[in-house]
mmCIF file with all atom_site columns, C-alpha atoms and ligand atoms in Angstrom:
data_model
loop_
_atom_site.group_PDB
_atom_site.id
_atom_site.type_symbol
_atom_site.label_atom_id
_atom_site.label_alt_id
_atom_site.label_comp_id
_atom_site.label_asym_id
_atom_site.label_entity_id
_atom_site.label_seq_id
_atom_site.pdbx_PDB_ins_code
_atom_site.Cartn_x
_atom_site.Cartn_y
_atom_site.Cartn_z
_atom_site.occupancy
_atom_site.B_iso_or_equiv
_atom_site.pdbx_formal_charge
_atom_site.auth_seq_id
_atom_site.auth_comp_id
_atom_site.auth_asym_id
_atom_site.auth_atom_id
_atom_site.pdbx_PDB_model_num
ATOM   1   C CA  . MET A 1 1   ? -49.870 115.416 -13.016 1.00 61.00 ? 787 MET A CA  1
ATOM   2   C CA  . ALA A 1 2   ? -51.890 116.257 -16.180 1.00 80.00 ? 788 ALA A CA  1
ATOM   3   C CA  . GLY A 1 3   ? -51.524 118.775 -18.968 1.00 88.00 ? 789 GLY A CA  1
ATOM   4   C CA  . ASN A 1 4   ? -48.521 119.218 -20.917 1.00 97.00 ? 790 ASN A CA  1
ATOM   5   C CA  . PHE A 1 5   ? -45.421 121.033 -20.201 1.00 98.00 ? 791 PHE A CA  1
ATOM   6   C CA  . ILE A 1 6   ? -43.236 122.273 -23.149 1.00 98.00 ? 792 ILE A CA  1
ATOM   7   C CA  . THR A 1 7   ? -40.459 124.402 -23.090 1.00 98.00 ? 793 THR A CA  1
ATOM   8   C CA  . PHE A 1 8   ? -38.543 126.757 -25.713 1.00 98.00 ? 794 PHE A CA  1
ATOM   9   C CA  . GLU A 1 9   ? -34.657 126.868 -25.398 1.00 98.00 ? 795 GLU A CA  1
ATOM   10  C CA  . GLY A 1 10  ? -32.096 128.364 -27.231 1.00 98.00 ? 796 GLY A CA  1
ATOM   11  C CA  . PRO A 1 11  ? -29.057 131.015 -27.770 1.00 96.00 ? 797 PRO A CA  1
ATOM   12  C CA  . GLU A 1 12  ? -29.889 134.493 -28.295 1.00 93.00 ? 798 GLU A CA  1
ATOM   13  C CA  . GLY A 1 13  ? -31.951 136.017 -31.187 1.00 93.00 ? 799 GLY A CA  1
ATOM   14  C CA  . ALA A 1 14  ? -33.010 132.020 -32.069 1.00 95.00 ? 800 ALA A CA  1
ATOM   15  C CA  . GLY A 1 15  ? -36.639 133.316 -32.615 1.00 95.00 ? 801 GLY A CA  1
ATOM   16  C CA  . LYS A 1 16  ? -38.123 131.162 -30.115 1.00 96.00 ? 802 LYS A CA  1
ATOM   17  C CA  . THR A 1 17  ? -40.204 133.919 -28.391 1.00 96.00 ? 803 THR A CA  1
ATOM   18  C CA  . THR A 1 18  ? -41.359 135.001 -31.640 1.00 97.00 ? 804 THR A CA  1
ATOM   19  C CA  . VAL A 1 19  ? -42.433 131.661 -32.602 1.00 98.00 ? 805 VAL A CA  1
ATOM   20  C CA  . LEU A 1 20  ? -43.790 130.716 -29.023 1.00 98.00 ? 806 LEU A CA  1
ATOM   21  C CA  . GLY A 1 21  ? -46.166 133.648 -29.524 1.00 98.00 ? 807 GLY A CA  1
ATOM   22  C CA  . ILE A 1 22  ? -47.718 132.204 -33.175 1.00 98.00 ? 808 ILE A CA  1
ATOM   23  C CA  . LEU A 1 23  ? -48.053 128.881 -31.897 1.00 98.00 ? 809 LEU A CA  1
ATOM   24  C CA  . GLN A 1 24  ? -50.196 129.603 -28.669 1.00 98.00 ? 810 GLN A CA  1
ATOM   25  C CA  . GLU A 1 25  ? -52.532 131.251 -31.341 1.00 98.00 ? 811 GLU A CA  1
ATOM   26  C CA  . GLU A 1 26  ? -52.259 128.403 -33.746 1.00 97.00 ? 812 GLU A CA  1
ATOM   27  C CA  . LEU A 1 27  ? -52.844 126.133 -31.173 1.00 98.00 ? 813 LEU A CA  1
ATOM   28  C CA  . SER A 1 28  ? -55.976 127.517 -29.287 1.00 98.00 ? 814 SER A CA  1
ATOM   29  C CA  . LYS A 1 29  ? -56.973 128.052 -32.787 1.00 97.00 ? 815 LYS A CA  1
ATOM   30  C CA  . LYS A 1 30  ? -57.071 124.564 -32.715 1.00 96.00 ? 816 LYS A CA  1
ATOM   31  C CA  . GLY A 1 31  ? -58.984 123.518 -29.488 1.00 96.00 ? 817 GLY A CA  1
ATOM   32  C CA  . TYR A 1 32  ? -55.974 123.219 -27.181 1.00 97.00 ? 818 TYR A CA  1
ATOM   33  C CA  . ASP A 1 33  ? -55.949 124.897 -24.113 1.00 97.00 ? 819 ASP A CA  1
ATOM   34  C CA  . VAL A 1 34  ? -53.027 126.950 -24.099 1.00 98.00 ? 820 VAL A CA  1
ATOM   35  C CA  . VAL A 1 35  ? -50.906 129.021 -21.571 1.00 98.00 ? 821 VAL A CA  1
ATOM   36  C CA  . SER A 1 36  ? -47.915 131.183 -22.729 1.00 98.00 ? 822 SER A CA  1
ATOM   37  C CA  . THR A 1 37  ? -45.214 132.264 -20.255 1.00 98.00 ? 823 THR A CA  1
ATOM   38  C CA  . ARG A 1 38  ? -41.777 133.008 -19.542 1.00 97.00 ? 824 ARG A CA  1
ATOM   39  C CA  . GLU A 1 39  ? -38.500 132.680 -17.874 1.00 98.00 ? 825 GLU A CA  1
ATOM   40  C CA  . PRO A 1 40  ? -36.999 134.757 -15.592 1.00 96.00 ? 826 PRO A CA  1
ATOM   41  C CA  . GLY A 1 41  ? -40.181 136.202 -15.149 1.00 95.00 ? 827 GLY A CA  1
ATOM   42  C CA  . GLY A 1 42  ? -43.873 134.982 -15.898 1.00 95.00 ? 828 GLY A CA  1
ATOM   43  C CA  . ILE A 1 43  ? -45.176 136.606 -12.439 1.00 96.00 ? 829 ILE A CA  1
ATOM   44  C CA  . ASP A 1 44  ? -44.600 139.740 -10.558 1.00 97.00 ? 830 ASP A CA  1
ATOM   45  C CA  . ILE A 1 45  ? -42.163 138.101 -8.044  1.00 98.00 ? 831 ILE A CA  1
ATOM   46  C CA  . SER A 1 46  ? -40.044 136.590 -10.919 1.00 98.00 ? 832 SER A CA  1
ATOM   47  C CA  . GLU A 1 47  ? -40.187 139.378 -12.901 1.00 97.00 ? 833 GLU A CA  1
ATOM   48  C CA  . GLN A 1 48  ? -39.050 141.327 -9.821  1.00 98.00 ? 834 GLN A CA  1
ATOM   49  C CA  . ILE A 1 49  ? -36.065 138.546 -9.625  1.00 98.00 ? 835 ILE A CA  1
ATOM   50  C CA  . ARG A 1 50  ? -35.483 139.142 -13.385 1.00 97.00 ? 836 ARG A CA  1
ATOM   51  C CA  . SER A 1 51  ? -34.580 143.100 -13.251 1.00 97.00 ? 837 SER A CA  1
ATOM   52  C CA  . VAL A 1 52  ? -32.377 142.076 -10.444 1.00 98.00 ? 838 VAL A CA  1
ATOM   53  C CA  . ILE A 1 53  ? -30.348 139.670 -12.670 1.00 97.00 ? 839 ILE A CA  1
ATOM   54  C CA  . LEU A 1 54  ? -30.660 141.483 -15.823 1.00 96.00 ? 840 LEU A CA  1
ATOM   55  C CA  . ASP A 1 55  ? -30.072 144.997 -15.015 1.00 96.00 ? 841 ASP A CA  1
ATOM   56  C CA  . LYS A 1 56  ? -26.637 145.978 -16.598 1.00 95.00 ? 842 LYS A CA  1
ATOM   57  C CA  . ASN A 1 57  ? -25.651 147.912 -13.512 1.00 95.00 ? 843 ASN A CA  1
ATOM   58  C CA  . ASN A 1 58  ? -24.741 144.826 -11.551 1.00 97.00 ? 844 ASN A CA  1
ATOM   59  C CA  . THR A 1 59  ? -21.865 143.797 -12.944 1.00 95.00 ? 845 THR A CA  1
ATOM   60  C CA  . LYS A 1 60  ? -20.532 142.342 -9.377  1.00 97.00 ? 846 LYS A CA  1
ATOM   61  C CA  . MET A 1 61  ? -22.987 139.695 -9.591  1.00 97.00 ? 847 MET A CA  1
ATOM   62  C CA  . ASP A 1 62  ? -21.362 136.398 -8.615  1.00 98.00 ? 848 ASP A CA  1
ATOM   63  C CA  . GLY A 1 63  ? -21.930 133.119 -10.873 1.00 98.00 ? 849 GLY A CA  1
ATOM   64  C CA  . ARG A 1 64  ? -23.675 131.238 -7.842  1.00 98.00 ? 850 ARG A CA  1
ATOM   65  C CA  . THR A 1 65  ? -25.722 133.770 -7.119  1.00 98.00 ? 851 THR A CA  1
ATOM   66  C CA  . GLU A 1 66  ? -26.882 134.378 -10.221 1.00 98.00 ? 852 GLU A CA  1
ATOM   67  C CA  . ALA A 1 67  ? -27.660 130.955 -10.383 1.00 98.00 ? 853 ALA A CA  1
ATOM   68  C CA  . LEU A 1 68  ? -29.460 130.929 -7.302  1.00 98.00 ? 854 LEU A CA  1
ATOM   69  C CA  . LEU A 1 69  ? -31.517 134.046 -8.573  1.00 98.00 ? 855 LEU A CA  1
ATOM   70  C CA  . TYR A 1 70  ? -32.632 132.216 -11.980 1.00 98.00 ? 856 TYR A CA  1
ATOM   71  C CA  . ALA A 1 71  ? -33.186 129.145 -9.564  1.00 98.00 ? 857 ALA A CA  1
ATOM   72  C CA  . ALA A 1 72  ? -35.108 131.041 -6.985  1.00 98.00 ? 858 ALA A CA  1
ATOM   73  C CA  . SER A 1 73  ? -37.599 132.708 -9.824  1.00 98.00 ? 859 SER A CA  1
ATOM   74  C CA  . ARG A 1 74  ? -38.472 129.264 -11.386 1.00 98.00 ? 860 ARG A CA  1
ATOM   75  C CA  . ARG A 1 75  ? -39.584 128.106 -7.979  1.00 98.00 ? 861 ARG A CA  1
ATOM   76  C CA  . GLN A 1 76  ? -41.962 130.599 -7.424  1.00 98.00 ? 862 GLN A CA  1
ATOM   77  C CA  . HIS A 1 77  ? -42.951 130.910 -11.146 1.00 98.00 ? 863 HIS A CA  1
ATOM   78  C CA  . LEU A 1 78  ? -43.578 127.322 -10.950 1.00 98.00 ? 864 LEU A CA  1
ATOM   79  C CA  . VAL A 1 79  ? -45.957 127.510 -7.778  1.00 98.00 ? 865 VAL A CA  1
ATOM   80  C CA  . GLU A 1 80  ? -48.034 130.369 -8.871  1.00 98.00 ? 866 GLU A CA  1
ATOM   81  C CA  . LYS A 1 81  ? -48.522 129.808 -12.590 1.00 98.00 ? 867 LYS A CA  1
ATOM   82  C CA  . VAL A 1 82  ? -47.150 126.405 -14.170 1.00 98.00 ? 868 VAL A CA  1
ATOM   83  C CA  . LEU A 1 83  ? -48.469 123.958 -11.760 1.00 98.00 ? 869 LEU A CA  1
ATOM   84  C CA  . PRO A 1 84  ? -51.838 125.390 -11.647 1.00 98.00 ? 870 PRO A CA  1
ATOM   85  C CA  . ALA A 1 85  ? -52.540 125.775 -15.101 1.00 98.00 ? 871 ALA A CA  1
ATOM   86  C CA  . LEU A 1 86  ? -50.831 122.059 -15.705 1.00 98.00 ? 872 LEU A CA  1
ATOM   87  C CA  . GLU A 1 87  ? -53.014 120.776 -12.430 1.00 97.00 ? 873 GLU A CA  1
ATOM   88  C CA  . GLU A 1 88  ? -55.993 122.588 -14.807 1.00 97.00 ? 874 GLU A CA  1
ATOM   89  C CA  . ASP A 1 89  ? -54.755 119.967 -17.681 1.00 97.00 ? 875 ASP A CA  1
ATOM   90  C CA  . LYS A 1 90  ? -53.677 122.740 -20.221 1.00 98.00 ? 876 LYS A CA  1
ATOM   91  C CA  . ILE A 1 91  ? -50.575 123.044 -22.495 1.00 98.00 ? 877 ILE A CA  1
ATOM   92  C CA  . VAL A 1 92  ? -48.175 124.931 -21.061 1.00 98.00 ? 878 VAL A CA  1
ATOM   93  C CA  . LEU A 1 93  ? -45.628 127.156 -23.679 1.00 98.00 ? 879 LEU A CA  1
ATOM   94  C CA  . CYS A 1 94  ? -42.410 128.501 -21.306 1.00 98.00 ? 880 CYS A CA  1
ATOM   95  C CA  . ASP A 1 95  ? -39.855 130.436 -23.001 1.00 98.00 ? 881 ASP A CA  1
ATOM   96  C CA  . ARG A 1 96  ? -37.002 129.070 -21.133 1.00 98.00 ? 882 ARG A CA  1
ATOM   97  C CA  . PHE A 1 97  ? -36.662 126.827 -18.537 1.00 98.00 ? 883 PHE A CA  1
ATOM   98  C CA  . VAL A 1 98  ? -34.058 124.788 -16.174 1.00 98.00 ? 884 VAL A CA  1
ATOM   99  C CA  . ASP A 1 99  ? -32.206 123.679 -19.505 1.00 98.00 ? 885 ASP A CA  1
ATOM   100 C CA  . SER A 1 100 ? -31.127 127.541 -19.865 1.00 98.00 ? 886 SER A CA  1
ATOM   101 C CA  . SER A 1 101 ? -29.549 127.717 -16.267 1.00 98.00 ? 887 SER A CA  1
ATOM   102 C CA  . LEU A 1 102 ? -27.951 124.343 -17.292 1.00 98.00 ? 888 LEU A CA  1
ATOM   103 C CA  . ALA A 1 103 ? -26.083 126.039 -20.678 1.00 98.00 ? 889 ALA A CA  1
ATOM   104 C CA  . TYR A 1 104 ? -25.292 129.591 -19.257 1.00 98.00 ? 890 TYR A CA  1
ATOM   105 C CA  . GLN A 1 105 ? -24.506 129.101 -15.681 1.00 98.00 ? 891 GLN A CA  1
ATOM   106 C CA  . GLY A 1 106 ? -23.684 125.304 -15.252 1.00 98.00 ? 892 GLY A CA  1
ATOM   107 C CA  . TYR A 1 107 ? -21.576 125.388 -19.013 1.00 98.00 ? 893 TYR A CA  1
ATOM   108 C CA  . ALA A 1 108 ? -20.940 128.815 -20.149 1.00 98.00 ? 894 ALA A CA  1
ATOM   109 C CA  . ARG A 1 109 ? -20.222 130.304 -16.676 1.00 98.00 ? 895 ARG A CA  1
ATOM   110 C CA  . GLY A 1 110 ? -18.414 127.103 -15.345 1.00 98.00 ? 896 GLY A CA  1
ATOM   111 C CA  . LEU A 1 111 ? -20.088 126.438 -12.452 1.00 98.00 ? 897 LEU A CA  1
ATOM   112 C CA  . GLY A 1 112 ? -20.615 122.744 -13.399 1.00 98.00 ? 898 GLY A CA  1
ATOM   113 C CA  . ILE A 1 113 ? -23.959 121.368 -15.427 1.00 98.00 ? 899 ILE A CA  1
ATOM   114 C CA  . ASP A 1 114 ? -24.137 118.805 -12.503 1.00 98.00 ? 900 ASP A CA  1
ATOM   115 C CA  . GLU A 1 115 ? -23.654 121.898 -9.497  1.00 98.00 ? 901 GLU A CA  1
ATOM   116 C CA  . VAL A 1 116 ? -26.299 123.908 -11.252 1.00 98.00 ? 902 VAL A CA  1
ATOM   117 C CA  . LEU A 1 117 ? -28.964 120.885 -12.028 1.00 98.00 ? 903 LEU A CA  1
ATOM   118 C CA  . SER A 1 118 ? -29.093 120.341 -8.116  1.00 98.00 ? 904 SER A CA  1
ATOM   119 C CA  . ILE A 1 119 ? -29.953 123.704 -7.012  1.00 98.00 ? 905 ILE A CA  1
ATOM   120 C CA  . ASN A 1 120 ? -32.243 123.354 -9.710  1.00 98.00 ? 906 ASN A CA  1
ATOM   121 C CA  . GLU A 1 121 ? -33.435 119.955 -8.768  1.00 98.00 ? 907 GLU A CA  1
ATOM   122 C CA  . PHE A 1 122 ? -34.704 121.802 -5.355  1.00 98.00 ? 908 PHE A CA  1
ATOM   123 C CA  . ALA A 1 123 ? -36.375 124.430 -7.261  1.00 98.00 ? 909 ALA A CA  1
ATOM   124 C CA  . ILE A 1 124 ? -38.755 122.449 -9.192  1.00 98.00 ? 910 ILE A CA  1
ATOM   125 C CA  . ASN A 1 125 ? -39.153 118.983 -6.658  1.00 97.00 ? 911 ASN A CA  1
ATOM   126 C CA  . GLY A 1 126 ? -39.378 116.809 -9.540  1.00 96.00 ? 912 GLY A CA  1
ATOM   127 C CA  . LEU A 1 127 ? -41.178 118.458 -12.373 1.00 97.00 ? 913 LEU A CA  1
ATOM   128 C CA  . MET A 1 128 ? -39.516 118.279 -15.486 1.00 97.00 ? 914 MET A CA  1
ATOM   129 C CA  . PRO A 1 129 ? -40.841 119.336 -19.341 1.00 98.00 ? 915 PRO A CA  1
ATOM   130 C CA  . SER A 1 130 ? -42.139 116.537 -21.254 1.00 97.00 ? 916 SER A CA  1
ATOM   131 C CA  . LEU A 1 131 ? -41.171 118.029 -24.360 1.00 98.00 ? 917 LEU A CA  1
ATOM   132 C CA  . THR A 1 132 ? -38.205 120.489 -25.354 1.00 98.00 ? 918 THR A CA  1
ATOM   133 C CA  . LEU A 1 133 ? -37.627 122.387 -28.542 1.00 98.00 ? 919 LEU A CA  1
ATOM   134 C CA  . PHE A 1 134 ? -34.036 123.375 -28.781 1.00 98.00 ? 920 PHE A CA  1
ATOM   135 C CA  . PHE A 1 135 ? -33.867 126.363 -31.581 1.00 98.00 ? 921 PHE A CA  1
ATOM   136 C CA  . ASP A 1 136 ? -30.813 125.984 -32.743 1.00 98.00 ? 922 ASP A CA  1
ATOM   137 C CA  . ILE A 1 137 ? -28.818 128.681 -34.437 1.00 98.00 ? 923 ILE A CA  1
ATOM   138 C CA  . GLN A 1 138 ? -24.803 129.860 -34.569 1.00 96.00 ? 924 GLN A CA  1
ATOM   139 C CA  . PRO A 1 139 ? -24.541 132.217 -31.884 1.00 95.00 ? 925 PRO A CA  1
ATOM   140 C CA  . GLU A 1 140 ? -22.476 134.995 -34.215 1.00 95.00 ? 926 GLU A CA  1
ATOM   141 C CA  . LYS A 1 141 ? -25.477 134.903 -36.101 1.00 96.00 ? 927 LYS A CA  1
ATOM   142 C CA  . GLY A 1 142 ? -28.252 135.027 -33.488 1.00 94.00 ? 928 GLY A CA  1
ATOM   143 C CA  . LEU A 1 143 ? -26.465 138.148 -32.155 1.00 92.00 ? 929 LEU A CA  1
ATOM   144 C CA  . THR A 1 144 ? -26.254 139.731 -35.309 1.00 91.00 ? 930 THR A CA  1
ATOM   145 C CA  . ARG A 1 145 ? -30.094 139.337 -35.354 1.00 90.00 ? 931 ARG A CA  1
ATOM   146 C CA  . ILE A 1 146 ? -30.695 140.816 -31.723 1.00 88.00 ? 932 ILE A CA  1
ATOM   147 C CA  . ARG A 1 147 ? -28.021 143.647 -32.644 1.00 86.00 ? 933 ARG A CA  1
ATOM   148 C CA  . LYS A 1 148 ? -30.355 144.597 -35.563 1.00 86.00 ? 934 LYS A CA  1
ATOM   149 C CA  . ASN A 1 149 ? -33.302 144.663 -33.619 1.00 83.00 ? 935 ASN A CA  1
ATOM   150 C CA  . ASP A 1 150 ? -33.543 147.945 -32.581 1.00 78.00 ? 936 ASP A CA  1
ATOM   151 C CA  . GLU A 1 151 ? -36.939 147.557 -30.040 1.00 80.00 ? 937 GLU A CA  1
ATOM   152 C CA  . ARG A 1 152 ? -35.200 144.804 -28.052 1.00 80.00 ? 938 ARG A CA  1
ATOM   153 C CA  . GLU A 1 153 ? -34.005 146.034 -24.764 1.00 81.00 ? 939 GLU A CA  1
ATOM   154 C CA  . VAL A 1 154 ? -30.333 144.891 -24.407 1.00 84.00 ? 940 VAL A CA  1
ATOM   155 C CA  . ASN A 1 155 ? -29.763 143.415 -21.253 1.00 91.00 ? 941 ASN A CA  1
ATOM   156 C CA  . ARG A 1 156 ? -26.342 142.154 -18.793 1.00 90.00 ? 942 ARG A CA  1
ATOM   157 C CA  . LEU A 1 157 ? -26.090 138.958 -20.120 1.00 89.00 ? 943 LEU A CA  1
ATOM   158 C CA  . ASP A 1 158 ? -26.406 140.003 -24.005 1.00 87.00 ? 944 ASP A CA  1
ATOM   159 C CA  . LEU A 1 159 ? -23.305 142.230 -23.075 1.00 86.00 ? 945 LEU A CA  1
ATOM   160 C CA  . GLU A 1 160 ? -21.290 139.108 -22.790 1.00 92.00 ? 946 GLU A CA  1
ATOM   161 C CA  . THR A 1 161 ? -18.509 138.194 -25.026 1.00 91.00 ? 947 THR A CA  1
ATOM   162 C CA  . LEU A 1 162 ? -18.921 135.958 -27.880 1.00 93.00 ? 948 LEU A CA  1
ATOM   163 C CA  . SER A 1 163 ? -16.868 133.919 -26.881 1.00 96.00 ? 949 SER A CA  1
ATOM   164 C CA  . PHE A 1 164 ? -19.413 133.470 -23.900 1.00 97.00 ? 950 PHE A CA  1
ATOM   165 C CA  . HIS A 1 165 ? -22.039 132.998 -26.003 1.00 96.00 ? 951 HIS A CA  1
ATOM   166 C CA  . GLN A 1 166 ? -20.325 129.876 -28.194 1.00 97.00 ? 952 GLN A CA  1
ATOM   167 C CA  . LYS A 1 167 ? -20.114 127.949 -24.867 1.00 98.00 ? 953 LYS A CA  1
ATOM   168 C CA  . VAL A 1 168 ? -23.683 128.908 -24.040 1.00 98.00 ? 954 VAL A CA  1
ATOM   169 C CA  . TYR A 1 169 ? -23.980 127.104 -27.768 1.00 98.00 ? 955 TYR A CA  1
ATOM   170 C CA  . GLU A 1 170 ? -21.888 124.512 -26.661 1.00 98.00 ? 956 GLU A CA  1
ATOM   171 C CA  . GLY A 1 171 ? -23.748 123.863 -23.308 1.00 98.00 ? 957 GLY A CA  1
ATOM   172 C CA  . TYR A 1 172 ? -26.958 123.313 -25.239 1.00 98.00 ? 958 TYR A CA  1
ATOM   173 C CA  . LEU A 1 173 ? -25.360 120.604 -27.171 1.00 98.00 ? 959 LEU A CA  1
ATOM   174 C CA  . THR A 1 174 ? -23.983 119.234 -24.425 1.00 98.00 ? 960 THR A CA  1
ATOM   175 C CA  . VAL A 1 175 ? -27.749 119.106 -22.405 1.00 98.00 ? 961 VAL A CA  1
ATOM   176 C CA  . ALA A 1 176 ? -29.827 117.940 -25.498 1.00 98.00 ? 962 ALA A CA  1
ATOM   177 C CA  . ASN A 1 177 ? -27.295 115.053 -25.804 1.00 98.00 ? 963 ASN A CA  1
ATOM   178 C CA  . ARG A 1 178 ? -28.116 113.976 -21.702 1.00 97.00 ? 964 ARG A CA  1
ATOM   179 C CA  . PHE A 1 179 ? -31.454 114.631 -22.554 1.00 97.00 ? 965 PHE A CA  1
ATOM   180 C CA  . LYS A 1 180 ? -31.740 113.064 -25.775 1.00 96.00 ? 966 LYS A CA  1
ATOM   181 C CA  . GLY A 1 181 ? -35.402 111.740 -25.015 1.00 96.00 ? 967 GLY A CA  1
ATOM   182 C CA  . ARG A 1 182 ? -37.202 114.873 -24.390 1.00 97.00 ? 968 ARG A CA  1
ATOM   183 C CA  . PHE A 1 183 ? -34.994 116.979 -26.757 1.00 98.00 ? 969 PHE A CA  1
ATOM   184 C CA  . HIS A 1 184 ? -36.309 118.136 -30.265 1.00 98.00 ? 970 HIS A CA  1
ATOM   185 C CA  . ILE A 1 185 ? -33.666 120.139 -32.602 1.00 98.00 ? 971 ILE A CA  1
ATOM   186 C CA  . VAL A 1 186 ? -35.400 122.671 -34.554 1.00 98.00 ? 972 VAL A CA  1
ATOM   187 C CA  . ASN A 1 187 ? -33.262 124.681 -37.185 1.00 98.00 ? 973 ASN A CA  1
ATOM   188 C CA  . ALA A 1 188 ? -33.641 127.931 -36.366 1.00 98.00 ? 974 ALA A CA  1
ATOM   189 C CA  . GLU A 1 189 ? -31.340 129.703 -39.325 1.00 97.00 ? 975 GLU A CA  1
ATOM   190 C CA  . ASN A 1 190 ? -34.173 128.755 -41.549 1.00 97.00 ? 976 ASN A CA  1
ATOM   191 C CA  . SER A 1 191 ? -37.436 131.663 -42.469 1.00 97.00 ? 977 SER A CA  1
ATOM   192 C CA  . LEU A 1 192 ? -39.756 132.356 -39.549 1.00 97.00 ? 978 LEU A CA  1
ATOM   193 C CA  . GLU A 1 193 ? -42.394 130.252 -41.476 1.00 98.00 ? 979 GLU A CA  1
ATOM   194 C CA  . THR A 1 194 ? -40.359 127.201 -42.011 1.00 98.00 ? 980 THR A CA  1
ATOM   195 C CA  . VAL A 1 195 ? -39.342 127.409 -38.133 1.00 98.00 ? 981 VAL A CA  1
ATOM   196 C CA  . THR A 1 196 ? -42.989 127.564 -36.797 1.00 98.00 ? 982 THR A CA  1
ATOM   197 C CA  . LYS A 1 197 ? -43.856 124.721 -39.333 1.00 98.00 ? 983 LYS A CA  1
ATOM   198 C CA  . GLU A 1 198 ? -41.237 122.673 -38.055 1.00 98.00 ? 984 GLU A CA  1
ATOM   199 C CA  . ALA A 1 199 ? -42.361 123.166 -34.427 1.00 98.00 ? 985 ALA A CA  1
ATOM   200 C CA  . PHE A 1 200 ? -45.751 123.265 -34.838 1.00 98.00 ? 986 PHE A CA  1
ATOM   201 C CA  . GLU A 1 201 ? -45.426 119.727 -35.864 1.00 98.00 ? 987 GLU A CA  1
ATOM   202 C CA  . ILE A 1 202 ? -42.870 118.295 -33.224 1.00 98.00 ? 988 ILE A CA  1
ATOM   203 C CA  . ILE A 1 203 ? -45.761 119.708 -30.845 1.00 98.00 ? 989 ILE A CA  1
ATOM   204 C CA  . GLU A 1 204 ? -48.848 118.278 -32.460 1.00 96.00 ? 990 GLU A CA  1
ATOM   205 C CA  . LYS A 1 205 ? -47.114 115.101 -32.764 1.00 97.00 ? 991 LYS A CA  1
ATOM   206 C CA  . HIS A 1 206 ? -46.077 114.969 -29.162 1.00 97.00 ? 992 HIS A CA  1
ATOM   207 C CA  . LEU A 1 207 ? -49.495 116.086 -28.473 1.00 95.00 ? 993 LEU A CA  1
ATOM   208 C CA  . ASN A 1 208 ? -51.284 113.278 -30.396 1.00 93.00 ? 994 ASN A CA  1
ATOM   209 C CA  . LYS A 1 209 ? -48.771 110.447 -28.468 1.00 88.00 ? 995 LYS A CA  1
ATOM   210 C CA  . GLY A 1 210 ? -51.067 110.944 -25.668 1.00 64.00 ? 996 GLY A CA  1
HETATM 211 P P1  . TMP B 2 .   ? -34.143 135.974 -22.602 1.00 75.95 ? 442 TMP B P1  1
HETATM 212 O O1  . TMP B 2 .   ? -33.620 137.022 -23.146 1.00 75.95 ? 442 TMP B O1  1
HETATM 213 O O2  . TMP B 2 .   ? -34.636 135.121 -23.339 1.00 75.95 ? 442 TMP B O2  1
HETATM 214 O O3  . TMP B 2 .   ? -35.707 136.903 -21.939 1.00 75.95 ? 442 TMP B O3  1
HETATM 215 O O4  . TMP B 2 .   ? -33.289 135.748 -21.001 1.00 75.95 ? 442 TMP B O4  1
HETATM 216 C C1  . TMP B 2 .   ? -32.992 136.371 -20.697 1.00 75.95 ? 442 TMP B C1  1
HETATM 217 C C2  . TMP B 2 .   ? -31.862 135.897 -20.591 1.00 75.95 ? 442 TMP B C2  1
HETATM 218 O O5  . TMP B 2 .   ? -31.186 135.383 -18.922 1.00 75.95 ? 442 TMP B O5  1
HETATM 219 C C3  . TMP B 2 .   ? -31.039 135.435 -21.499 1.00 75.95 ? 442 TMP B C3  1
HETATM 220 O O6  . TMP B 2 .   ? -29.709 136.117 -21.776 1.00 75.95 ? 442 TMP B O6  1
HETATM 221 C C4  . TMP B 2 .   ? -30.728 133.644 -20.874 1.00 75.95 ? 442 TMP B C4  1
HETATM 222 C C5  . TMP B 2 .   ? -30.455 134.063 -19.239 1.00 75.95 ? 442 TMP B C5  1
HETATM 223 N N1  . TMP B 2 .   ? -30.888 132.820 -18.955 1.00 75.95 ? 442 TMP B N1  1
HETATM 224 C C6  . TMP B 2 .   ? -29.879 132.267 -18.197 1.00 75.95 ? 442 TMP B C6  1
HETATM 225 O O7  . TMP B 2 .   ? -28.643 132.340 -18.081 1.00 75.95 ? 442 TMP B O7  1
HETATM 226 N N2  . TMP B 2 .   ? -30.278 131.720 -17.198 1.00 75.95 ? 442 TMP B N2  1
HETATM 227 C C7  . TMP B 2 .   ? -31.578 130.714 -16.955 1.00 75.95 ? 442 TMP B C7  1
HETATM 228 O O8  . TMP B 2 .   ? -31.671 130.070 -16.207 1.00 75.95 ? 442 TMP B O8  1
HETATM 229 C C8  . TMP B 2 .   ? -32.673 131.533 -17.606 1.00 75.95 ? 442 TMP B C8  1
HETATM 230 C C9  . TMP B 2 .   ? -33.943 131.271 -17.595 1.00 75.95 ? 442 TMP B C9  1
HETATM 231 C C10 . TMP B 2 .   ? -32.075 132.624 -18.623 1.00 75.95 ? 442 TMP B C10 1
#
């Protein structure tokens, strides 16, 4: 498969979405053909699944249902948007991917990283990112950031307890350790400028590796 599939991961309030937007522009200016997208969502069917998953009224949602809905949304997004872009040799920057499911559903919800990986293997059918940036921020700090941001819509997962978000963080460290080869950690507690610069350098180095 040609192209380059790069994912952005991290707890709530790590700033990855903002950084992704800036990097898309920077890379485009440098002549790279870049597509940016997000999970869950990115295309119509997956955005519809996103609204079901994140609806604050869906308090009865079972953990396995949640994991399956994320995987279903992922599958459709991959087929409709990610794979066609990679086939056209583009760089795809994706805000969250399978590692979010491993950290949130596998570890924090307690479904098991291997169990959640196995349903996702069915969904992604072998397509893993070539590079994953982990935006590292202590969960308390990330949550403080998002609570200060009035424009951001609060979703069902934001309303989870601090201890859930601490588990998400631990989950990410476990997953990062398991997939050391593709994970790069960026200190997201630094200023936006520093974080963006560091992320940009990691991506350029990766692209130049061929
Ligand atoms: P966002 O806030 O980054 O748009 O992501 C929506 C929420 O969904 C966020 O709380 C993380 C969560 N999530 C999972 O729990 N599992 C997943 O597989 C993905 C992609 C997101």
